[in-house]
Short mmCIF file of C-alpha atoms and ligand atoms in Angstrom, two decimals:
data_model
loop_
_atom_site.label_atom_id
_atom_site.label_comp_id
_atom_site.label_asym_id
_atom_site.label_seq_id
_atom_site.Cartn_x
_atom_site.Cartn_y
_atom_site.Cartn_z
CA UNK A 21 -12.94 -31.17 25.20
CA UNK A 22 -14.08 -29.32 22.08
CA UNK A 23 -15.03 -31.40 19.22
CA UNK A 24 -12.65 -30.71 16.22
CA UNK A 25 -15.62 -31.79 14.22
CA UNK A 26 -17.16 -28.26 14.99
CA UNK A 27 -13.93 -26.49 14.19
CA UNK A 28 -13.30 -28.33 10.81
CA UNK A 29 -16.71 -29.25 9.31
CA UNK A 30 -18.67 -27.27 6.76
CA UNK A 31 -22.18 -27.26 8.09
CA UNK A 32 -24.89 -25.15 7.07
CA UNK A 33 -27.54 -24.44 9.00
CA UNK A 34 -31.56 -23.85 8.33
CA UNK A 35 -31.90 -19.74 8.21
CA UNK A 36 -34.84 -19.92 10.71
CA UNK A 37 -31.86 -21.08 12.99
CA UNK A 38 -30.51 -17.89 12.86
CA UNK A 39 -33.29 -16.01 13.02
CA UNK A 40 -34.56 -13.89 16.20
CA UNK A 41 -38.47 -12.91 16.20
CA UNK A 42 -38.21 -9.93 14.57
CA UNK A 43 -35.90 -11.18 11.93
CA UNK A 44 -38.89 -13.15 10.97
CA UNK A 45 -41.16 -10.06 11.27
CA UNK A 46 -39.33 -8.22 8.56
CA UNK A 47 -38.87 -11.14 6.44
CA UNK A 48 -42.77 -11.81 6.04
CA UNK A 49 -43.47 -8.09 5.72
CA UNK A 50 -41.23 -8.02 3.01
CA UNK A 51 -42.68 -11.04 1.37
CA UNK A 52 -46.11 -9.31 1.89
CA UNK A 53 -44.43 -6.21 -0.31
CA UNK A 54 -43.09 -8.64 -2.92
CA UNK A 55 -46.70 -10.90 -3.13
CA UNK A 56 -48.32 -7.18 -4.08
CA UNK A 57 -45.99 -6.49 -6.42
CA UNK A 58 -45.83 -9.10 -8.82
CA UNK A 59 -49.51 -9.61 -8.51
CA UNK A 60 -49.81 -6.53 -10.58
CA UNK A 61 -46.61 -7.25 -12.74
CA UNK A 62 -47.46 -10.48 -14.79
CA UNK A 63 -45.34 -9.30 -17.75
CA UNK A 64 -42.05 -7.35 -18.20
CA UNK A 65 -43.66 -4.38 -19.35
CA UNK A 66 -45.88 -4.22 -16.44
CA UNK A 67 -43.10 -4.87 -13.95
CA UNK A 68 -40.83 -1.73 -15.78
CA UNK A 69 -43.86 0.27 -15.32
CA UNK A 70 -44.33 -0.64 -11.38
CA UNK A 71 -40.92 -0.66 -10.80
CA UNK A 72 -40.84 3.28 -12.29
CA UNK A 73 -43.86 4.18 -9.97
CA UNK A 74 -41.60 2.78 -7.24
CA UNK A 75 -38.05 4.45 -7.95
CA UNK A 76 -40.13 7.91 -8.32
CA UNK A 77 -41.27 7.05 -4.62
CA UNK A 78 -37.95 6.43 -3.66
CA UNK A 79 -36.33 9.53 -5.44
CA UNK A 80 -35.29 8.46 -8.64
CA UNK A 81 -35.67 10.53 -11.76
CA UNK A 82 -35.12 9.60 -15.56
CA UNK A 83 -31.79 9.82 -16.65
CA UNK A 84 -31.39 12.94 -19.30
CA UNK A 85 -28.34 13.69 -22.00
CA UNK A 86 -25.95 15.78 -20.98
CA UNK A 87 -27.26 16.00 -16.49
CA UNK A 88 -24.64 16.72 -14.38
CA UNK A 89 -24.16 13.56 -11.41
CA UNK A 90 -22.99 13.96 -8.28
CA UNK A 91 -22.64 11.45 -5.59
CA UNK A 92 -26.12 10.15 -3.83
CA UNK A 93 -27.60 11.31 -6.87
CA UNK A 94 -30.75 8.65 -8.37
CA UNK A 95 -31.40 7.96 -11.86
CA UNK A 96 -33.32 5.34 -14.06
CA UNK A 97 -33.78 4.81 -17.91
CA UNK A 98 -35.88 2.38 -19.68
CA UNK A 99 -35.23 0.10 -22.35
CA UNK A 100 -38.49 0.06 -24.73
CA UNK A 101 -40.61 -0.85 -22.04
CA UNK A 102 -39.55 -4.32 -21.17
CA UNK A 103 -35.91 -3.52 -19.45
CA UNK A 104 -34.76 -1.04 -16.80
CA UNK A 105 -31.51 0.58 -15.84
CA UNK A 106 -31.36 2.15 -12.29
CA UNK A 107 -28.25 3.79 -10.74
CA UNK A 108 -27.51 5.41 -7.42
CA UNK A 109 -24.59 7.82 -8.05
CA UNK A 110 -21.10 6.53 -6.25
CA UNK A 111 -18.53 8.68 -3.80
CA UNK A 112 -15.77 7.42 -6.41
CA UNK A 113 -16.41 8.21 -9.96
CA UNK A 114 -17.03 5.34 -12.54
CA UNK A 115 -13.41 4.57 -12.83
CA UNK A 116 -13.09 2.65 -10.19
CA UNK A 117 -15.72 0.68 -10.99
CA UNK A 118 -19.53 0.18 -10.13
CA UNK A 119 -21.59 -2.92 -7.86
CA UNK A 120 -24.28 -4.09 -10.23
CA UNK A 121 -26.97 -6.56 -9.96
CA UNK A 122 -28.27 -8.24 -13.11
CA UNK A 123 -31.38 -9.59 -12.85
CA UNK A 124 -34.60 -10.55 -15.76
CA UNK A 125 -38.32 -9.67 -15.33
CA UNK A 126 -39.44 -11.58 -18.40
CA UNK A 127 -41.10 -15.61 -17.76
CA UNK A 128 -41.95 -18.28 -19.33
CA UNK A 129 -45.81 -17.64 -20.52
CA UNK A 130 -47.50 -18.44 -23.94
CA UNK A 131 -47.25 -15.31 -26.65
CA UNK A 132 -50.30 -14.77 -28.86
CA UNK A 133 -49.08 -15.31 -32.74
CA UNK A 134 -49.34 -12.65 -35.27
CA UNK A 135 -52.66 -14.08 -37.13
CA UNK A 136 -53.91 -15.77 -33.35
CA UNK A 137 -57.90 -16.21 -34.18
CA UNK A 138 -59.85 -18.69 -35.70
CA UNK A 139 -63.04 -20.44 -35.27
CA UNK A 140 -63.09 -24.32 -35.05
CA UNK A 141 -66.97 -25.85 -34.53
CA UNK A 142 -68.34 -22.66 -33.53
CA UNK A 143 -65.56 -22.12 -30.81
CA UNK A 144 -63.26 -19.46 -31.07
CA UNK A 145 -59.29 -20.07 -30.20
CA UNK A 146 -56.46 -17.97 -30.57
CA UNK A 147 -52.78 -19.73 -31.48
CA UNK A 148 -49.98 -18.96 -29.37
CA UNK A 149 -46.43 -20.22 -29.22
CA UNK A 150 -45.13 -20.66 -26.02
CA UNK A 151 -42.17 -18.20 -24.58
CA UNK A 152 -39.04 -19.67 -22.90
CA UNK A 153 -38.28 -23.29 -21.55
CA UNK A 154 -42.15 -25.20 -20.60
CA UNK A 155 -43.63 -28.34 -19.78
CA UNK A 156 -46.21 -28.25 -22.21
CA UNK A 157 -48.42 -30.39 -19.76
CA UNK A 158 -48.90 -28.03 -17.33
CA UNK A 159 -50.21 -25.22 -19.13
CA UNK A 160 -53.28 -26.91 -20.27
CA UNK A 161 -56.78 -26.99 -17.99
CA UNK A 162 -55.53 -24.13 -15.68
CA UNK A 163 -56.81 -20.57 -15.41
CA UNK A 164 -55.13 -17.72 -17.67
CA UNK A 165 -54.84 -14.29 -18.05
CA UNK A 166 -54.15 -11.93 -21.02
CA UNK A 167 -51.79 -9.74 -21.02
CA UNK A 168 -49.54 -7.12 -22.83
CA UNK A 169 -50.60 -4.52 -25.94
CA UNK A 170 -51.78 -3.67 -28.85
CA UNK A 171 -49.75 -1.35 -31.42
CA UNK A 172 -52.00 0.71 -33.75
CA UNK A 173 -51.06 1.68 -37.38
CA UNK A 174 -50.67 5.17 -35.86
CA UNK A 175 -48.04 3.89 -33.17
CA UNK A 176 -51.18 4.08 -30.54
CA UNK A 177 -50.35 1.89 -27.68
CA UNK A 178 -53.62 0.06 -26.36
CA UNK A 179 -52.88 -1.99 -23.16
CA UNK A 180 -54.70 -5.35 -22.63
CA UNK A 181 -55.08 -6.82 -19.26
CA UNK A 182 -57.78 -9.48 -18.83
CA UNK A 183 -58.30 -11.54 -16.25
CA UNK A 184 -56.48 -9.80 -12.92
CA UNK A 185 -59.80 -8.09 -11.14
CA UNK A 186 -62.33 -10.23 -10.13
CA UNK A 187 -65.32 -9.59 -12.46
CA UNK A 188 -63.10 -10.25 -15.29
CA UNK A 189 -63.29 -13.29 -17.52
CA UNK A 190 -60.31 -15.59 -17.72
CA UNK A 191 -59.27 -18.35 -20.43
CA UNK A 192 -58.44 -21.86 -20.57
CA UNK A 193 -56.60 -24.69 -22.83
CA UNK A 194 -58.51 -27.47 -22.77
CA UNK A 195 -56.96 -30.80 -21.92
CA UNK A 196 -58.57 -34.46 -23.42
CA UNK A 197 -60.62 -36.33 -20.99
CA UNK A 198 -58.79 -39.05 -19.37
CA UNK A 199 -62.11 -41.65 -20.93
CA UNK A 200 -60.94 -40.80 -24.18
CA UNK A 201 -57.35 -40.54 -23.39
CA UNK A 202 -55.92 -43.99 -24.72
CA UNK A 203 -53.57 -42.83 -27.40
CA UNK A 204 -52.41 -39.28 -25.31
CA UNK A 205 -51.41 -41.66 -22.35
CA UNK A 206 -49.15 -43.86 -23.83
CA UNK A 207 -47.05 -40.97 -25.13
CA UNK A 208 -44.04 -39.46 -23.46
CA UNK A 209 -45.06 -36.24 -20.95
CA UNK A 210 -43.06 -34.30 -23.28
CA UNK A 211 -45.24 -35.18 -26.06
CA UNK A 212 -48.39 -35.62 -25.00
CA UNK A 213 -49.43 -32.36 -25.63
CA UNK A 214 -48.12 -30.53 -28.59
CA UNK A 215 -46.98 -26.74 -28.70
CA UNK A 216 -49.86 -26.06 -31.78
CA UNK A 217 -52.63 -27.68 -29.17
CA UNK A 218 -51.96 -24.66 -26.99
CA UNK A 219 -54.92 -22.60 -27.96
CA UNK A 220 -56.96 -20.96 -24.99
CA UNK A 221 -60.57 -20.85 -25.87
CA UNK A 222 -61.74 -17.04 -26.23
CA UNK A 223 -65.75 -17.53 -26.99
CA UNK A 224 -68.41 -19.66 -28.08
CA UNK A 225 -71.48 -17.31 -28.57
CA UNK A 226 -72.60 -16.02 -32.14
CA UNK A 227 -73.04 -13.21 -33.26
CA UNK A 228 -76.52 -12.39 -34.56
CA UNK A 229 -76.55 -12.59 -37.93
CA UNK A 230 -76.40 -15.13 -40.78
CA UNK A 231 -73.40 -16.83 -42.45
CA UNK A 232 -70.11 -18.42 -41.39
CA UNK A 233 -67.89 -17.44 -38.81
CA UNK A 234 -70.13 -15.89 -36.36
CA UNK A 235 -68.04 -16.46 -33.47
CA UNK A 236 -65.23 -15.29 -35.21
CA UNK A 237 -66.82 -12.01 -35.46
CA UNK A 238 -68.76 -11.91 -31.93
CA UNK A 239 -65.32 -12.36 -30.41
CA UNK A 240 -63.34 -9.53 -32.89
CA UNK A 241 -66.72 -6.90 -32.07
CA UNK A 242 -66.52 -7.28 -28.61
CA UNK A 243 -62.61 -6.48 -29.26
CA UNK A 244 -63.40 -3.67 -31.35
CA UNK A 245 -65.79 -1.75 -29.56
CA UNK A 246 -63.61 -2.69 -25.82
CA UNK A 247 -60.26 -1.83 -27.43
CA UNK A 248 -61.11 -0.23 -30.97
CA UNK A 249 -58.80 -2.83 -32.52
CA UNK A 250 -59.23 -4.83 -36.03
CA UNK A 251 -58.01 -8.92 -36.33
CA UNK A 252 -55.35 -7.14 -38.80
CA UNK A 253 -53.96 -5.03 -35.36
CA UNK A 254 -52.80 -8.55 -33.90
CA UNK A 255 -49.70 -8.13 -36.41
CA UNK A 256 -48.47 -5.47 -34.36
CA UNK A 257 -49.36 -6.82 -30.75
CA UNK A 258 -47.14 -8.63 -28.00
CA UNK A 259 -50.13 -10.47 -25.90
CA UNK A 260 -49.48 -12.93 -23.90
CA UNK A 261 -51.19 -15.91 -21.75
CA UNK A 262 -49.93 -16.22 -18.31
CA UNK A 263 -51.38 -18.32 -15.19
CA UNK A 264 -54.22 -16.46 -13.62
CA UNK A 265 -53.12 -17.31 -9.95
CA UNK A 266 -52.31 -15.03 -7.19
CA UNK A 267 -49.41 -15.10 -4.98
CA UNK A 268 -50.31 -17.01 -2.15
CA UNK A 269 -48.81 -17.93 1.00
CA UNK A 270 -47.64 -21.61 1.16
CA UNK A 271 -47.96 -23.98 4.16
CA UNK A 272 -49.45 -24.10 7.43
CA UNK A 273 -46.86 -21.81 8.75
CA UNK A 274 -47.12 -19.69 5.94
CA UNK A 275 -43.18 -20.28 5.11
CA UNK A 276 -43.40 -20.06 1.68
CA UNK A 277 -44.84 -18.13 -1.28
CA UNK A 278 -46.67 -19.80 -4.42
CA UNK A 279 -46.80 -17.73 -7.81
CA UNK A 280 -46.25 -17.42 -11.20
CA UNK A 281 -42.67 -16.63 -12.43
CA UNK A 282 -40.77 -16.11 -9.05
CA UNK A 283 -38.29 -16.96 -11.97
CA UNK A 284 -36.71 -14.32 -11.88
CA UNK A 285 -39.06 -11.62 -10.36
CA UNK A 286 -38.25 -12.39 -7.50
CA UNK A 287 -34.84 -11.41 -7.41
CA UNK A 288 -35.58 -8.57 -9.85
CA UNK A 289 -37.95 -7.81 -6.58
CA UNK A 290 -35.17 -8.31 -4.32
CA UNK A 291 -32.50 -6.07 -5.98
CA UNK A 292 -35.12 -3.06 -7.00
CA UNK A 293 -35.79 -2.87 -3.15
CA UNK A 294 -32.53 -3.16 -2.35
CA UNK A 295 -31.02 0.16 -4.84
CA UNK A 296 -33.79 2.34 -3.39
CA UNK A 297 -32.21 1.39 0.40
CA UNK A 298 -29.08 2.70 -1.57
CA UNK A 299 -27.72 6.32 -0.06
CA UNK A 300 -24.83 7.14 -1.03
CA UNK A 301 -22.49 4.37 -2.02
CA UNK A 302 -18.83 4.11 -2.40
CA UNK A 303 -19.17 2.74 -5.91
CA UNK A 304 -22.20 3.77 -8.17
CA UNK A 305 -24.53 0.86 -7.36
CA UNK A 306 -26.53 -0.12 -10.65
CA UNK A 307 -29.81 -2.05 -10.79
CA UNK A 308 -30.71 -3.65 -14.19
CA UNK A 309 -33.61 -5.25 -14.26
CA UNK A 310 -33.28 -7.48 -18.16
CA UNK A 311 -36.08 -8.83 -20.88
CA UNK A 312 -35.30 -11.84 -22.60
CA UNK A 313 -33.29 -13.87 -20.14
CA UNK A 314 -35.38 -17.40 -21.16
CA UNK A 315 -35.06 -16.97 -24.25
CA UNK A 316 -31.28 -16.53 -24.54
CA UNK A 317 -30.83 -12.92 -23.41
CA UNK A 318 -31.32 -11.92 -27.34
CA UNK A 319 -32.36 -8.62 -28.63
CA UNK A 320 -32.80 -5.30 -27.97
CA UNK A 321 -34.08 -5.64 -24.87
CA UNK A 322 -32.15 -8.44 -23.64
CA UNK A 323 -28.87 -8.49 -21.46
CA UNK A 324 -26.54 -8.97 -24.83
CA UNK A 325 -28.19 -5.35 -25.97
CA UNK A 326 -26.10 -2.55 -26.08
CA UNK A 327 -28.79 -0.24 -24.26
CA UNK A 328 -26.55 -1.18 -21.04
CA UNK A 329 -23.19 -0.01 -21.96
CA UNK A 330 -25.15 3.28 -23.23
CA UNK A 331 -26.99 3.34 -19.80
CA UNK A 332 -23.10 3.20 -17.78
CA UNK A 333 -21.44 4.81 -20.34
CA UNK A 334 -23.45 7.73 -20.02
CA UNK A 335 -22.58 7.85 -16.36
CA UNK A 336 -18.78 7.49 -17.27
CA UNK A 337 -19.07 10.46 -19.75
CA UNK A 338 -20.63 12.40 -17.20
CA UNK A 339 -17.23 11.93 -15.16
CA UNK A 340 -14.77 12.05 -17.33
CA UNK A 341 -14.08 8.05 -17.55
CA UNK A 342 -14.44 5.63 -19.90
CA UNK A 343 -16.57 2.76 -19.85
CA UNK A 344 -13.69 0.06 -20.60
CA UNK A 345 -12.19 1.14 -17.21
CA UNK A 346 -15.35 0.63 -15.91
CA UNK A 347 -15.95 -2.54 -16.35
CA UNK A 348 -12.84 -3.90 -15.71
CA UNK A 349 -13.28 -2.55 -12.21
CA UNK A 350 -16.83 -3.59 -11.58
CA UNK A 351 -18.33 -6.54 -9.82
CA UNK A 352 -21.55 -7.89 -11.16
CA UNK A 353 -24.06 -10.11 -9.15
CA UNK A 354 -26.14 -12.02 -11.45
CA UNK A 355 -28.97 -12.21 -9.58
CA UNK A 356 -31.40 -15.21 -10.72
CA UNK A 357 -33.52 -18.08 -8.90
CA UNK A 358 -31.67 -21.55 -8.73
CA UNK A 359 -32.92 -25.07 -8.14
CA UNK A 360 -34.47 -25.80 -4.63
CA UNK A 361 -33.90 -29.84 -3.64
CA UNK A 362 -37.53 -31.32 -4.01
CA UNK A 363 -38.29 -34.14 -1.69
CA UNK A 364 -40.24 -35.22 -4.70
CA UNK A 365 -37.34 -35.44 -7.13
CA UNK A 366 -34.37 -36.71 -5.18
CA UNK A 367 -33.14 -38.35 -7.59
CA UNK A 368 -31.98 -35.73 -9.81
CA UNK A 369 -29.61 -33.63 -6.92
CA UNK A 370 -26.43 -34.47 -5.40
CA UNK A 371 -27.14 -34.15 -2.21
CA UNK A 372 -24.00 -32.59 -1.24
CA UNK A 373 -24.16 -30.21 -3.61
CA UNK A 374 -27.82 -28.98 -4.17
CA UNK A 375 -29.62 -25.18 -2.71
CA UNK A 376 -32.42 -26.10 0.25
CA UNK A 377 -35.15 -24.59 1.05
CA UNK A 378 -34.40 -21.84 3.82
CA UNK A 379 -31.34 -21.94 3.62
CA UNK A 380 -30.51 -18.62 2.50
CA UNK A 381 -29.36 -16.93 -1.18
CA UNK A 382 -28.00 -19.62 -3.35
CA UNK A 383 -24.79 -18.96 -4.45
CA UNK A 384 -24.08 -20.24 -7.86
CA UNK A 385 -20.15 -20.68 -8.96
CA UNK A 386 -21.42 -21.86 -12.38
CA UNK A 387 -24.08 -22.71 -14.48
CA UNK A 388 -24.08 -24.46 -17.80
CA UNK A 389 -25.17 -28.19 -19.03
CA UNK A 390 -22.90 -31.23 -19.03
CA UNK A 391 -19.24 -30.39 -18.73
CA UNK A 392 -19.96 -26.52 -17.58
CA UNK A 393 -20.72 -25.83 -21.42
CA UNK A 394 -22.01 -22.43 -21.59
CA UNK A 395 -21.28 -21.06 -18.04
CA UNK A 396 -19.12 -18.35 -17.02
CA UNK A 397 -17.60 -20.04 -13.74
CA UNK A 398 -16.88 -17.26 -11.51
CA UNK A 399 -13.39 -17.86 -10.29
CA UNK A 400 -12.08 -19.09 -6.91
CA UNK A 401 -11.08 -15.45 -5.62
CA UNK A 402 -14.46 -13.80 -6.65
CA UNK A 403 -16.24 -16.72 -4.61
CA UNK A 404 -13.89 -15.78 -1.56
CA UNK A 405 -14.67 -12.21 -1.83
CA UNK A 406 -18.04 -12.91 -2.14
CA UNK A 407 -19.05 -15.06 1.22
CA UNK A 408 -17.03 -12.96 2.95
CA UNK A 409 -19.27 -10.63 2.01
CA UNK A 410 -21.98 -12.12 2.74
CA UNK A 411 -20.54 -13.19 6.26
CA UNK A 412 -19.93 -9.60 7.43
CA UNK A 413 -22.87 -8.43 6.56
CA UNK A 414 -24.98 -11.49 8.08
CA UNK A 415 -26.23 -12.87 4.79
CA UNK A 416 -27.25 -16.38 5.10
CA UNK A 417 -26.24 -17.87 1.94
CA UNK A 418 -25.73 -21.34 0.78
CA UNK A 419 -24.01 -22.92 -2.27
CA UNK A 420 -26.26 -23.84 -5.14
CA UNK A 421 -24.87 -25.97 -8.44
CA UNK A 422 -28.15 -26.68 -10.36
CA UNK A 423 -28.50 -30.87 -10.27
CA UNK A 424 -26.66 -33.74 -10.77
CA UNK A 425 -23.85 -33.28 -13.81
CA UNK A 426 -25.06 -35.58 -16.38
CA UNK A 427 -29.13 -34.21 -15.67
CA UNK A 428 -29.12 -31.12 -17.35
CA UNK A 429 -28.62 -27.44 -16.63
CA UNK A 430 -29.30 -23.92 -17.71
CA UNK A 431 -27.93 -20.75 -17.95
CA UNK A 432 -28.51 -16.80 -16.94
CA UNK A 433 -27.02 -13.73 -17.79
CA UNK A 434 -23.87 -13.99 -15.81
CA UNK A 435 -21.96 -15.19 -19.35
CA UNK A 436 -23.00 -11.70 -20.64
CA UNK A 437 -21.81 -9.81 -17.94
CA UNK A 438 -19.00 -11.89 -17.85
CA UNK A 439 -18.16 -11.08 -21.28
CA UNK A 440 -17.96 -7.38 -20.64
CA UNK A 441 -14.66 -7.90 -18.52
CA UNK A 442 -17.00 -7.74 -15.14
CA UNK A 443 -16.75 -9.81 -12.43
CA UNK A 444 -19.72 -11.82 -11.74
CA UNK A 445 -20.95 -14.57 -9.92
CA UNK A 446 -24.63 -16.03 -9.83
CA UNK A 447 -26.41 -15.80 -6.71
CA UNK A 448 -30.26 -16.07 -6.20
CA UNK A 449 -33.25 -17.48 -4.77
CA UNK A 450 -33.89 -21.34 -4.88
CA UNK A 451 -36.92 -22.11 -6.61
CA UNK A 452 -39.48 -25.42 -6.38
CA UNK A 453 -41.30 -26.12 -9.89
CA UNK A 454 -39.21 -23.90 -11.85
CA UNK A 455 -40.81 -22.82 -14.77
CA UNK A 456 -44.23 -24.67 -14.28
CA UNK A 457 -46.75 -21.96 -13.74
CA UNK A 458 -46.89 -21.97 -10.15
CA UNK A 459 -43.28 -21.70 -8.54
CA UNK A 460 -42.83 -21.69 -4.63
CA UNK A 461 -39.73 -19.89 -3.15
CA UNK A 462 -39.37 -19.54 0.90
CA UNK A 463 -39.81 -15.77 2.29
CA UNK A 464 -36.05 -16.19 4.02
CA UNK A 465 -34.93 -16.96 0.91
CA UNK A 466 -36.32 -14.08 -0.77
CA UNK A 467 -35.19 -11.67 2.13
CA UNK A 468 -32.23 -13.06 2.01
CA UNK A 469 -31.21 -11.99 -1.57
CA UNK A 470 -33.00 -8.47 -0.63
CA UNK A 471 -29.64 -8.50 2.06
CA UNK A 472 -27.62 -9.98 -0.15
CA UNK A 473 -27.56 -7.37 -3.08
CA UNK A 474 -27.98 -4.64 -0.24
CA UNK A 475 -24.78 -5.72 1.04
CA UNK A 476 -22.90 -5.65 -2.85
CA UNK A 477 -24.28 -2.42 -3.49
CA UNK A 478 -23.07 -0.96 -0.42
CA UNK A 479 -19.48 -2.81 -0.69
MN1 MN B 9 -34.07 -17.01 -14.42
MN1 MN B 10 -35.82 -19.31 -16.16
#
């Protein structure tokens, strides 16, 4: 007799479950791709510029006024450096709507301030203030990289990357030593080290001369003569700090991959790949790869900037359509990490109700923080339409609300999309350590989302 247990119960299974040998094959391959990748793209900017070296490889060009589209045809356009817009030209025209998935390539890092340098006891620091949601803690006493540029009076662009190849030097925060660590012990982890304490050391030697700050200027003359820049050029500079550690495979068996910001590369990663697999689609399939999701989705180069509805619009024009139609028609899948369950932490997950480890693409219904505030709850019928989806096209998937209700939350960019009139439903990979600055995510995870926005564009 069958059990009606089988027949009635929901029961997810562990993806490796479903998994054949080569399944597994193309799932680390893919991871090996992504590791690569994001090695060399510790900062939005780098990641647009990557990501362009990548759509030219895979036949996209940059989008120009007035070019005629036809169907299979590849564009791209970039948003100041820091966002991208890619688009694989639909069958139907724009009227009927296109598949998009949102993701961001910005993370949480510490951003060098406008006046950053100053000598302290013949050490020279720069000041930084950190970038998007941190434990303070855990940015001290690790390694660090610089990186980002340098605009000159003259609108020169100088790029700054310190720390990635091996004979580089790389830069610290120092952290107290636990002997004299009394009074920073008893304080809360939140406030035991303060945001105006984060200040990476940058040199020690003097230069050779007499008078004060000799540091100060050893430090700015190396700078000069490397770069040609003045302390005044620091005005006019986005720099920032980020963990100097490499993507690394986790685990005896290799499961899993440690980095900094998976959040959200990873699915920016994911659905990149997964627009160049794009031929030629029913409905224009549209990649946008966001700046500024941690810190709100603000400004110009964030997912509440305009530059997208001038990126689709200019598509729409190009047929004939208008972008309102648009919109109302499309389906948007915000793609960004969620919460793994961390056998460290149980505490803070409802166990029914949490994303696991290898368990496939976390679907998210809603974000928010206590009482859904600030989510865009995808409704019931887009959550059908969506793991059916996902079920015909073999996409292991798994539901993923972030924590218990009364812990906490967050948010992404699905409210923005949301707002547009488009469809749109969270759905990402789970992340451990989220936002510390060295997250884990499991490779079937990863290649799952890869499938997962394959399977929307191609809808
Ligand atoms: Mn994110
Ligand atoms: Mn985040």
């Amino acid at each position: 007799m069958t059990d009606r247990r089988d027949d009635l119960f929901f029961k997810p299974k562990n993806g490796y479950d479903r998994f054949n040998k080569s399944d597994v094959i193309d799932c680390f391959a893919f991871a090996d791709d992504y590791k690569t990748f994001i090695n060399d793209s510790k900062t939005e900017r780098e990641f647009v510029e990557n990501s362009v070296d990548f759509a030219a490889k895979n036949g996209f060009v940059p989008y120009k006024k007035g070019m005629e589209l036809k169907a299979g045809d590849r564009i791209y356009s970039i948003n100041r450096d820091k966002a991208l817009m890619l688009a694989v030209i639909g069958k139907k025209t724009m009227d009927f709507g296109a598949n998009i998935a949102a993701s961001h390539i910005d993370s949480p890092r510490l951003d060098v301030k406008a006046c950053p340098v100053y000598e302290d006891t013949e050490t020279v620091l720069f000041k930084t203030h950190y970038y998007g949601g941190i434990k303070k803690y855990q940015w001290v006493a690790i390694p660090l990289e610089l990186h980002g540029v340098v605009i000159l009076k003259d609108g020169t662009s100088v790029k700054i990357s310190v720390g990635e190849k091996k004979d580089d030097p790389i830069f610290t925060i120092t952290d107290l030593l636990p002997h004299l660590g009394k009074d920073q012990l008893s304080k809360t982890l939140g406030e035991g080290i303060q945001g105006e304490s984060l200040n990476p050391i940058v040199g020690s030697m003097p230069y050779d001369c007499d008078g004060t700050d000799r540091v100060k200027l050893a430090v700015l003359s190396i700078l000069n003569d490397t770069y040609g820049i003045r302390e005044e050029d620091f005005i006019s500079a986005e720099l920032s700090f980020v963990p100097a550690f490499e993507a690394r495979d986790i685990g005896f068996d290799k499961s899993l991959i440690g980095a900094y910001g998976h959040d959200d590369r990873v699915c920016a990663y994911a659905t990149l790949r997964a627009i160049a697999d794009v031929e030629v689609p029913e409905l224009t399939s549209i990649c946008m790869l966001a700046d500024k999701e941690e810190i709100g989705s603000e400004g110009v180069s964030g997912m509440l900037s305009e530059a997208f509805e001038k990126f689709c619009e200019d598509i729409c024009i190009a047929q004939g359509k208008t972008l309102r139609e648009c919109f109302a028609n499309s389906f948007c899948l915000s793609a960004d990490v969620c919460a793994a369950f961390d056998p460290n932490y149980p505490e803070v997950n409802d166990k029914l109700n949490c994303a696991k480890v290898n368990y496939g693409v976390g679907i998210c219904k809603y974000t928010g923080v206590r009482g859904k505030a600030g989510a865009s709850d995808a409704s019931a019928e887009v959550v059908a339409k969506v793991r059916k989806l996902f079920d015909d096209n073999n996409v292991i998937w798994q539901m993923a609300p972030l924590g218990k209700v009364d812990q906490g939350g967050g948010g992404t960019v699905a409210k923005f999309m949301a707002m547009r009139n488009i469809d749109t439903i969270d759905a990402g990979v789970p992340v451990l350590s989220m936002h510390s600055p060295y997250e884990v995510v499991s490779k079937l995870d990863l290649y799952m989302t890869y499938k997962a926005t394959l399977a929307v564009y191609t809808k």
